[in-house]
Coordinates of C-alpha atoms in Angstrom, one line a residue:
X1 CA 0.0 0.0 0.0
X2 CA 1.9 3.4 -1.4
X3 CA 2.1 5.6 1.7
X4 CA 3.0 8.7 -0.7
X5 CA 2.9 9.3 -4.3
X6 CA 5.4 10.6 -7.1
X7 CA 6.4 14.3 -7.6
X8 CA 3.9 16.2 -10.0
X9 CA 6.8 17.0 -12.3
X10 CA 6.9 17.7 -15.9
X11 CA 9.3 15.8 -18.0
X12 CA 10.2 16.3 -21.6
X13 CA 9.3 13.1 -23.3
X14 CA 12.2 10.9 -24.9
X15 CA 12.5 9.4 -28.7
X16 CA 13.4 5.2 -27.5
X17 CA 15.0 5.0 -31.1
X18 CA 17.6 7.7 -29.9
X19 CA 18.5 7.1 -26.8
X20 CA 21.8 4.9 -26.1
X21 CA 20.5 3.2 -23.3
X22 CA 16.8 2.3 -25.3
X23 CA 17.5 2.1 -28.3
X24 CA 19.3 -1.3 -28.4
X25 CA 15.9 -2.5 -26.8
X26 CA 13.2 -1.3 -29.5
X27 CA 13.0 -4.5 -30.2
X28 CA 13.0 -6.7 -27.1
X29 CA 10.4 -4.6 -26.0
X30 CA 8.2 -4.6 -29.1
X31 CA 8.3 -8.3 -28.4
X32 CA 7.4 -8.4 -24.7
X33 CA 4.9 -5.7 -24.9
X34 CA 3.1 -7.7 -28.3
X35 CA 3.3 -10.8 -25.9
X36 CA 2.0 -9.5 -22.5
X37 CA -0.7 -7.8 -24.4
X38 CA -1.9 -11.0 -26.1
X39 CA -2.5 -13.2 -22.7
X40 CA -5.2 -12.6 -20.5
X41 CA -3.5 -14.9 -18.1
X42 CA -2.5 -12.2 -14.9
X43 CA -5.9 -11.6 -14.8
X44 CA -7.5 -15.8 -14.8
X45 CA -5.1 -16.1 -11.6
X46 CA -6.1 -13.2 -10.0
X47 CA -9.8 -14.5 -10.2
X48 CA -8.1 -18.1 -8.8
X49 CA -6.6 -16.2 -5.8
X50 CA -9.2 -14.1 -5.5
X51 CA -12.1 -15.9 -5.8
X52 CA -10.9 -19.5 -4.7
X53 CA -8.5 -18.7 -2.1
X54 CA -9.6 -14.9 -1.0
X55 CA -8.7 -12.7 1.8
X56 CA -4.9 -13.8 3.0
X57 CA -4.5 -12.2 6.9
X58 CA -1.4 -13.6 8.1
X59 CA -1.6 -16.8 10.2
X60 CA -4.6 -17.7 8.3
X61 CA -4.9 -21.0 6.4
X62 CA -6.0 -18.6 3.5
X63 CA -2.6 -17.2 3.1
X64 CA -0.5 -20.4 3.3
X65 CA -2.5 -21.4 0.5
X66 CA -1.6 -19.0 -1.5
X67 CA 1.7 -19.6 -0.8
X68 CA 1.4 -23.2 -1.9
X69 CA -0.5 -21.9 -4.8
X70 CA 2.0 -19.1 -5.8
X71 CA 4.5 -21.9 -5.9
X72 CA 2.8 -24.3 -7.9
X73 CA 2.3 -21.4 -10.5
X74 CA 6.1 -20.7 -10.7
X75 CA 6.7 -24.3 -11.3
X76 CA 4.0 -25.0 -14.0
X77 CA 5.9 -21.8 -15.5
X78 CA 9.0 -23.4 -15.7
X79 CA 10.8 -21.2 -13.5
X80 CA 14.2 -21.9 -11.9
X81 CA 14.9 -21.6 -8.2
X82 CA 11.4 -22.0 -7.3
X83 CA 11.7 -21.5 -3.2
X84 CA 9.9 -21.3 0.1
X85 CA 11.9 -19.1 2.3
X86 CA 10.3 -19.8 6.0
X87 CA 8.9 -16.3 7.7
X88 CA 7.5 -16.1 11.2
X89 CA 4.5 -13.9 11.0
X90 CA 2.0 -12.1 13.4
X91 CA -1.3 -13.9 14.3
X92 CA -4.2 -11.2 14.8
X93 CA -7.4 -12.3 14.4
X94 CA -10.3 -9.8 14.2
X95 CA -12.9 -11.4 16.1
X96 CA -16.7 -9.3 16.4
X97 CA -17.0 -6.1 16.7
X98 CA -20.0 -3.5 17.2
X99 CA -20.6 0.3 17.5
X100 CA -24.1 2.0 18.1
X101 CA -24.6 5.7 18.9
X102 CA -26.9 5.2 22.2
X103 CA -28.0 8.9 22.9
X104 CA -28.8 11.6 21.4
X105 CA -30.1 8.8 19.2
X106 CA -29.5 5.5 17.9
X107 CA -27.2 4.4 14.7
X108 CA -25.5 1.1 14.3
X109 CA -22.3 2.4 13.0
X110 CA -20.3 0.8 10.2
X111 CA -16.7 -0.3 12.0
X112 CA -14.1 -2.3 11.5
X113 CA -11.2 -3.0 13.9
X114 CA -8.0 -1.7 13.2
X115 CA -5.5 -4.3 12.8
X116 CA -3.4 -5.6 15.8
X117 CA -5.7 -3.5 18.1
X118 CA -6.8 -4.6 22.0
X119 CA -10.3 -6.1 22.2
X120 CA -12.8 -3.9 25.0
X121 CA -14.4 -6.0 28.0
X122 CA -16.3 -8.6 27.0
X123 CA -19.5 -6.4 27.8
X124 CA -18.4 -3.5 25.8
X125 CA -18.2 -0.2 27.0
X126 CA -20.2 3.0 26.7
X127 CA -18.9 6.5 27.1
X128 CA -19.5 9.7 25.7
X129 CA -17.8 10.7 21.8
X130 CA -14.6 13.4 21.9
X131 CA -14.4 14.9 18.2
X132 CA -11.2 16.1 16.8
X133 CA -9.6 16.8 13.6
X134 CA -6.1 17.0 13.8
X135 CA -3.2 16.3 16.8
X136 CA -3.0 19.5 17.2
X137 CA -6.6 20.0 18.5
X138 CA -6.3 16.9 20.7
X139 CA -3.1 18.5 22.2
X140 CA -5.2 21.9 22.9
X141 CA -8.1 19.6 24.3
X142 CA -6.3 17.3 26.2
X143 CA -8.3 17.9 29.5
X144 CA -11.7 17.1 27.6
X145 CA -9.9 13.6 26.6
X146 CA -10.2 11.1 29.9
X147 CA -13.0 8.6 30.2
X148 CA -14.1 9.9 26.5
X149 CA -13.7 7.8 23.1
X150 CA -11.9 9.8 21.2
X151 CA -12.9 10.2 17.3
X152 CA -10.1 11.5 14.7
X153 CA -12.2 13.1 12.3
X154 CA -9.7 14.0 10.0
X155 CA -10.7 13.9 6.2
X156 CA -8.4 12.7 3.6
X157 CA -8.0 15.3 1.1
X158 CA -10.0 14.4 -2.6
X159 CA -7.9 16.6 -4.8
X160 CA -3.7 16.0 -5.8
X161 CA -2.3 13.2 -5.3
X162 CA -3.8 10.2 -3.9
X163 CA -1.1 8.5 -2.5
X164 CA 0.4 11.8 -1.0
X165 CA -3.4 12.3 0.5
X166 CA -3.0 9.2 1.6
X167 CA -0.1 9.3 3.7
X168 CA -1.0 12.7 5.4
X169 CA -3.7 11.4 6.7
X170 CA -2.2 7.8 7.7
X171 CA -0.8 9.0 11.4
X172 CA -4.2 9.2 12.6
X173 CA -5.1 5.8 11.9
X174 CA -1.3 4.1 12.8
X175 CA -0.7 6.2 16.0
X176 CA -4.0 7.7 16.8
X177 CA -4.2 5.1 19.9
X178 CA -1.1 5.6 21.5
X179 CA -1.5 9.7 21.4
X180 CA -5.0 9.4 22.9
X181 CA -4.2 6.6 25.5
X182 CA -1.8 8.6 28.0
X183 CA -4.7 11.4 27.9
X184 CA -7.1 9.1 29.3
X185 CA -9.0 8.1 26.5
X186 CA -11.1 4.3 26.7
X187 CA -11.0 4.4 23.0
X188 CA -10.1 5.9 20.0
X189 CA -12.4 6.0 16.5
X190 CA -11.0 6.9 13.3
X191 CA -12.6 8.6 9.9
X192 CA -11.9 6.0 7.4
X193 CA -8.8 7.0 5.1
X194 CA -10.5 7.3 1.9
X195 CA -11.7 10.4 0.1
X196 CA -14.8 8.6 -1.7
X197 CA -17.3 6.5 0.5
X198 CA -20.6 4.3 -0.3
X199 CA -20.7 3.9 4.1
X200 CA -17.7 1.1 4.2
X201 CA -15.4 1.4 6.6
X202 CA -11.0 1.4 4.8
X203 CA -9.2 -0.9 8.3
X204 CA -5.4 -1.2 8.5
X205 CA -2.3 -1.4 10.8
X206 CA -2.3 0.6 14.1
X207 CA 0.6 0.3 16.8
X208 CA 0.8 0.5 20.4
X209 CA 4.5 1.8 22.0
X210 CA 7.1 -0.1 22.0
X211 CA 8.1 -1.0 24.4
X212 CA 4.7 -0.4 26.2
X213 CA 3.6 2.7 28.6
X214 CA 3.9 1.4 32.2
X215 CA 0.9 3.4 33.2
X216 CA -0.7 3.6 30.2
X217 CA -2.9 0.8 28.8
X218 CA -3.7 -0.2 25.3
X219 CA -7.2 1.2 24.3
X220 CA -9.3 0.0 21.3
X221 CA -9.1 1.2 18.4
X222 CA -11.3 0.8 15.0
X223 CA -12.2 2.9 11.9
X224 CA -15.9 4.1 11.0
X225 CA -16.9 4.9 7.7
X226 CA -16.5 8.7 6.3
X227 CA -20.3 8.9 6.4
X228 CA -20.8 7.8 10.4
X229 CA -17.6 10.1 11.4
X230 CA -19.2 13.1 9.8
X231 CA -22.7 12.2 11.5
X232 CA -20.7 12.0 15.3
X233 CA -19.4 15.3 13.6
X234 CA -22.3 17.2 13.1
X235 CA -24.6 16.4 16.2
X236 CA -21.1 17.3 18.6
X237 CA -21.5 20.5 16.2
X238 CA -24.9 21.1 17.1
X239 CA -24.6 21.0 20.8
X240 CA -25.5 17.1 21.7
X241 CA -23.3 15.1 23.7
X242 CA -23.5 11.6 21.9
X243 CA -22.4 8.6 23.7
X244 CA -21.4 5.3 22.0
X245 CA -21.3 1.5 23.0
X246 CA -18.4 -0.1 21.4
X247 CA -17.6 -4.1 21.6
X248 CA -14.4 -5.5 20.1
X249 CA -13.1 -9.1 20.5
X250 CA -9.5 -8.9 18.8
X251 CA -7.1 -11.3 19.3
X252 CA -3.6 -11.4 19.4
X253 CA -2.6 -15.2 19.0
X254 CA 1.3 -17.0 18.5
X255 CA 3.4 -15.8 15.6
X256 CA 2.5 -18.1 12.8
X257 CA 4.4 -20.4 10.3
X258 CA 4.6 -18.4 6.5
X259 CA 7.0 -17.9 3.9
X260 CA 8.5 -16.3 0.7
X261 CA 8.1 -17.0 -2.6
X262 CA 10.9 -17.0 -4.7
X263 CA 11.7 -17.7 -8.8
X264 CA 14.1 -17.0 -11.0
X265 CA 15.8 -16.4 -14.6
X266 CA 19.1 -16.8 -13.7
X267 CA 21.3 -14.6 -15.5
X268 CA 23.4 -15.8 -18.1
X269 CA 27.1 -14.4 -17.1
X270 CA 26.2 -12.5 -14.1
X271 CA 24.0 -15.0 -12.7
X272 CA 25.2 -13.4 -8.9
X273 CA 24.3 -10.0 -9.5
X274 CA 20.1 -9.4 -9.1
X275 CA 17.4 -7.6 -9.9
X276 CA 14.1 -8.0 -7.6
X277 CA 10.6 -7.9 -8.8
X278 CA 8.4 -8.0 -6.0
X279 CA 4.7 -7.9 -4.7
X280 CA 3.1 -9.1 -1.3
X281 CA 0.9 -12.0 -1.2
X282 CA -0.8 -11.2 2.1
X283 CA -3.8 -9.2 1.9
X284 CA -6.6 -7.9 5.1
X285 CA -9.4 -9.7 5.8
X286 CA -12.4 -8.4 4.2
X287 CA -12.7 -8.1 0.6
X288 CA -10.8 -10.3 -1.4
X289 CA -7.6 -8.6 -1.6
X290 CA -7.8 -8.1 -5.4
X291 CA -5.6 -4.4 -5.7
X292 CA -3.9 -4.6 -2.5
X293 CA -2.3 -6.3 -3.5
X294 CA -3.3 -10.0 -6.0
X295 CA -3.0 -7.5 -8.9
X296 CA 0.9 -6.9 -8.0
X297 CA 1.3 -10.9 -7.4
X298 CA 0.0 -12.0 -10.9
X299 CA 2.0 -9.3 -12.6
X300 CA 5.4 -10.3 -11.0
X301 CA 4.4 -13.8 -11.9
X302 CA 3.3 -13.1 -15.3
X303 CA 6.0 -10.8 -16.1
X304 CA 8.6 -13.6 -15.2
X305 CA 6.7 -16.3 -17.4
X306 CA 6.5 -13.5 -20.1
X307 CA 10.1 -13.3 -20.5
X308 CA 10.9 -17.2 -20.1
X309 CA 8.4 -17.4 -23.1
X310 CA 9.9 -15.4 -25.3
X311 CA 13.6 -17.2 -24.8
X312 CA 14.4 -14.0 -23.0
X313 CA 17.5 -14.5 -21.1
X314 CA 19.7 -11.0 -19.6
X315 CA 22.6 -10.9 -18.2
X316 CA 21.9 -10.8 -14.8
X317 CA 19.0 -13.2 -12.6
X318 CA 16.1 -11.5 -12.5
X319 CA 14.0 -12.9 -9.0
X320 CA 10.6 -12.8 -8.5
X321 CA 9.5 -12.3 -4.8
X322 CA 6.1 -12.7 -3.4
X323 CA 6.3 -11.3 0.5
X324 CA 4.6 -12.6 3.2
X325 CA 2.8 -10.2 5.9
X326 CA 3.3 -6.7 4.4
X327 CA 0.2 -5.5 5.6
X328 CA 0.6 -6.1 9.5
X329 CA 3.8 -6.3 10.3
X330 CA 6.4 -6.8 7.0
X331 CA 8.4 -9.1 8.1
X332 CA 8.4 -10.7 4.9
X333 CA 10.8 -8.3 3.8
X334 CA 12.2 -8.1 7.4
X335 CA 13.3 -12.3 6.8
X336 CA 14.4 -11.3 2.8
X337 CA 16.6 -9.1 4.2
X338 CA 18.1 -11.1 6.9
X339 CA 18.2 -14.2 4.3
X340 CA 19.9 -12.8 1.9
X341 CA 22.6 -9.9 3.7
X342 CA 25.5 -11.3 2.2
X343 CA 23.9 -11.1 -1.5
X344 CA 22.6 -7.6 -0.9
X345 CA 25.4 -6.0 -2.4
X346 CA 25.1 -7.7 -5.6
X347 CA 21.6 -6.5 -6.0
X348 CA 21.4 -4.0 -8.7
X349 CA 17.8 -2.8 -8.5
X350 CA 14.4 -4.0 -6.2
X351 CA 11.4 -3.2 -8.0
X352 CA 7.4 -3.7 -5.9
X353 CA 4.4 -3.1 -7.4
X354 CA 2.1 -2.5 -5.0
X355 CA -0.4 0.2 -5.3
X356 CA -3.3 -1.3 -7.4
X357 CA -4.4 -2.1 -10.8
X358 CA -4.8 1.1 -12.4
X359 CA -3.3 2.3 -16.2
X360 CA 0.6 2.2 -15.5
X361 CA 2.0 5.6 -15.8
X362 CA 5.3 4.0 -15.3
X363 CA 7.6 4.0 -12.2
X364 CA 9.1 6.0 -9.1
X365 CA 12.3 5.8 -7.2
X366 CA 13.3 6.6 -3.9
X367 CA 13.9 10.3 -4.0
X368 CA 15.3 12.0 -6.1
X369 CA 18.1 9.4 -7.5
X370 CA 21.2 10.4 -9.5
X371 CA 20.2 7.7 -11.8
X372 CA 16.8 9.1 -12.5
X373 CA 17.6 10.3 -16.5
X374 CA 18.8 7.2 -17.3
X375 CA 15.7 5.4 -15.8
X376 CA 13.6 7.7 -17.8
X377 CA 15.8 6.8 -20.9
X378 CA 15.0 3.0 -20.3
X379 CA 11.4 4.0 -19.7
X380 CA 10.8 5.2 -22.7
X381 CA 10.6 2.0 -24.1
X382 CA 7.3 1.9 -22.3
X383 CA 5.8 4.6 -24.3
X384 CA 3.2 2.4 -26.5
X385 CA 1.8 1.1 -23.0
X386 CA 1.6 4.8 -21.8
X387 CA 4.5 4.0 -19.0
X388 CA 7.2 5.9 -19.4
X389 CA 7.1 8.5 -16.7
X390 CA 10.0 7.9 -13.6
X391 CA 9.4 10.4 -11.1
X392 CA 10.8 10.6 -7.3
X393 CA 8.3 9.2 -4.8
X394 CA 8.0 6.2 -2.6
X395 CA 9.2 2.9 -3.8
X396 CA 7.3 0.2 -1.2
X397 CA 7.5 -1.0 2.0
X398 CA 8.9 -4.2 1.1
X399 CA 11.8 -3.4 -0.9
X400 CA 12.8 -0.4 1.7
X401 CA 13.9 -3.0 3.5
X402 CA 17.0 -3.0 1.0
X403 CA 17.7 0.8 1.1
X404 CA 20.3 0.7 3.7
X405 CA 22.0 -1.6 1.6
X406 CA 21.9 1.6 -1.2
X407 CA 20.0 -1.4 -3.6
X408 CA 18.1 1.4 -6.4
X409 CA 14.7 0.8 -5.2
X410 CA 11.4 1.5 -7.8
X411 CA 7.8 1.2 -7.8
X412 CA 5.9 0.7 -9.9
X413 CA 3.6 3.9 -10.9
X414 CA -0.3 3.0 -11.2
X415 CA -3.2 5.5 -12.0
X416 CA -4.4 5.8 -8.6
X417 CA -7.4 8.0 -8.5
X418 CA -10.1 5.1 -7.4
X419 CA -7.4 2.9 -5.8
X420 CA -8.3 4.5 -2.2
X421 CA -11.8 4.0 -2.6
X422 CA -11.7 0.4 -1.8
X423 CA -8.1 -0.1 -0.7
X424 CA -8.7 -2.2 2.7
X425 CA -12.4 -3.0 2.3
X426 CA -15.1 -4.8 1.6
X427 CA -14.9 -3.8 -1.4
X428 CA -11.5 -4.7 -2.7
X429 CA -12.9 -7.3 -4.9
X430 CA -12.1 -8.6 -8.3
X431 CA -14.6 -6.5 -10.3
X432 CA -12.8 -3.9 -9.7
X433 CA -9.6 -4.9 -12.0
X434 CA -9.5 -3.9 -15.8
X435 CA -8.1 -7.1 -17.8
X436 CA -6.4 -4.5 -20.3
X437 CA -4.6 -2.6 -17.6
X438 CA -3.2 -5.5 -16.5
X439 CA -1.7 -6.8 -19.4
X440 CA 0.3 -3.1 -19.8
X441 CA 1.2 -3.5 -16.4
X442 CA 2.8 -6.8 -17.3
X443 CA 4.5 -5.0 -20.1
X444 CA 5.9 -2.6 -18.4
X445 CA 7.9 -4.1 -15.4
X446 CA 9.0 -7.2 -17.8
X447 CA 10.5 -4.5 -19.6
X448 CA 12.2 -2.1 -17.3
X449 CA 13.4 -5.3 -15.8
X450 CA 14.8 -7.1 -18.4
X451 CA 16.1 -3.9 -19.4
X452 CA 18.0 -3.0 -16.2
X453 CA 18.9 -6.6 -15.4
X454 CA 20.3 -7.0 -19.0
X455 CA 22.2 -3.5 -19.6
X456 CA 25.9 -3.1 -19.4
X457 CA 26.3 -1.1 -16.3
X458 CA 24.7 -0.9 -13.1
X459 CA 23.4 2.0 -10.8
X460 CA 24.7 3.6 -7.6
X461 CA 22.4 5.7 -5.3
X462 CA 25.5 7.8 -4.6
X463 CA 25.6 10.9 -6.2
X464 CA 28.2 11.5 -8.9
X465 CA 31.9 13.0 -7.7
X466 CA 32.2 16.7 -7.9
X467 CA 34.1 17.7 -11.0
X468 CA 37.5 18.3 -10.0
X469 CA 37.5 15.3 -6.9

């Protein structure tokens, strides 16, 4: 899930046929971009994990068999390497949960726990609703905050960019918790992160301190829908004191048993150096996980199989990785990292698409990268498919595991305007994905990683010596 988007920058747009870098491509891409666009096959095994396997929470039986069923994919593709690296992952399960506005009137209100939150007593609790929109305002009313549940209503802004939007507003849902707790607070209610809304609540990862608050305890914490925060809104607006009875039963069970999944081309005279194309295969547990993120799985796998198709063999090994437990905890990429240390070095570029199935616009790296004008050399290869803008923004939280390591990290870069609409819902479902989008998508990371895998030289993230030095 992107936590911020790409620069709004304007770039001047480059002819592939006379660039150095692209040019000896034109055709190698022509070829993978003819092929990718020909196979509707990304989109049949999203509907398999989508349909048949479903929501994939980590620890549940759901996700291992998606594991099992990413692996038998790789192998039917003929992929080398094909491996299950093990990954201890958290356990949360959601349990029931309930919220009704009891007086001035009564609403059942649409909620969802947030994930790895505290369940209330077993009886619930009641007590009266403390509006704020911002940290700033809780700070200023901090006196008001003890024995109250505490609602962020802080709207995700609708216009710019989505991902940007997106992580603005995120801190109210990850850490809103732990800034109400130490005030008093018996719970805290958050205004679902999503600028569009048909009355489903968006959940996602909070955190408690760590280490924990002696004298502070943990305190629920769950989102509402955009439409139920606004109502809370308006009658504290109008002068009524509305009180709520909330019941969660979260649980927090053992770390579980999960793993990566690996595959390969190995390259074919610099089979130790690597280029990572990566997505998560763990998903929350409503909706079916479709955008967030089964459309970034089948397009690593399909972009692998695309190029073993076609006979396509660069330089360097190009590794598919499918993450486990992204969304609650990443240490997926926490175990990739550990597992492979002493090969980290020799990783020339991480590429994760995970931001939905939108039109691909193209790619972003991590900051502003000296390498950036060559990327947008190799990306205009991607042209025909509409994919050939590289801008700074944020690459993904899986492959960030690799930045201290100074791997050149991209992600992918997806037409986002409806992603947030059902990103960690209900209604993250299948229906939602365009077959054709997907297919471009394929298109263009087979390309930019065949490209960058295959090319003579390789990319630092140090900037270039000053002239002279």
């Amino acid at each position: 899930m992107p936590r911020d988007g790409a620069a709004a920058t304007a770039v001047p747009s480059i002819d592939a046929t006379k660039s150095p870098l692209a040019a000896p491509y034109v055709d190698v891409a022509r070829r993978i971009r003819d092929a990718s666009l020909a196979s509707d096959r990304a989109f049949e095994r999203l509907g398999y994990l989508t349909d048949k396997i479903g929501p994939r929470l980590s620890g549940s039986t759901a996700l291992e068999h998606a594991v099992q069923w990413a692996r038998d994919c790789f192998v039917a593709d003929g992929q080398a390497n094909v491996t299950l690296e093990p990954v201890q992952v958290p356990h949360w399960v959601r349990g029931a949960a309930s919220a009704t506005v009891v007086t001035p009137v009564q609403r059942t209100l649409s909620l969802l726990a947030l994930g790895g939150s505290v369940a209330t007593a077993p009886q619930g609790l009641t007590a009266p609703v403390m509006v704020v929109g911002s940290f700033d305002e809780l700070e200023s009313r901090k006196a008001e905050a003890k024995g109250k549940i505490v609602l962020f209503d802080h709207p995700m802004a609708s216009q710019g960019s989505a991902g940007r939007n997106y992580g603005e507003a995120l801190p109210y849902r990850t850490t809103g918790a732990m800034r109400a707790a130490p005030l008093g607070a018996r719970a805290v209610l958050v205004r679902s992160l999503t600028a569009r809304s048909l009355g489903s609540p968006h959940t996602g990862y909070m955190r408690y301190p760590d280490p924990p608050m002696a004298d502070v305890p943990k305190i629920p914490a769950a989102a509402i829908s955009v439409e139920d925060a606004e109502l809370l809104h308006r009658l504290v607006r109008r002068g009524d004191k509305p009180f709520v009875h909330l019941a969660m039963s979260p649980r927090m069970l053992p770390d579980a048993k999960s793993a990566n999944v690996l595959a390969e081309i190995p390259g074919r005279d610099l089979a130790q150096e690597v280029v990572v194309i990566g997505a998560h295969l763990d998903s929350w547990d409503v909706g079916q996980g479709a955008q967030d993120d089964g459309a970034g799985v089948v397009v690593v796998m399909e972009a692998l199989a695309t190029l073993r198709k076609l006979g396509l063999e660069p330089r360097r090994t190009i590794r598919a990785v499918l993450f486990t437990n992204e969304e609650n905890g990443v240490h997926g990429a926490a175990q990739y990292e550990a597992d492979h240390r002493d090969q980290l070095s020799h990783h020339v570029a991480a590429f994760e698409i995970d931001s939905g199935a939108g039109a691909p616009r193209g790619f972003m790296t991590d900051g502003d990268q000296p390498f950036l004008g060559q990327a947008r050399e190799i990306a205009s290869l991607l042209a025909p498919v509409g994919a050939d803008t590289v801008l700074p923004g944020f690459s993904g939280e899986d492959v960030s595991a690799m930045k201290p390591e100074k791997v050149p990290l991209f992600g992918v870069l997806l037409d986002g305007e409806h992603y947030f609409d059902v990103h960690h819902s209900v209604a993250d479902t299948l229906d939602k994905i365009d077959p054709a989008q997907l297919r471009k998508t394929v298109a263009a990371l087979a390309t930019m990683a065949f490209v960058v895998a295959d090319r003579e030289d390789t990319w630092s993230t140090a900037p270039a010596p000053a002239a002279g030095r």
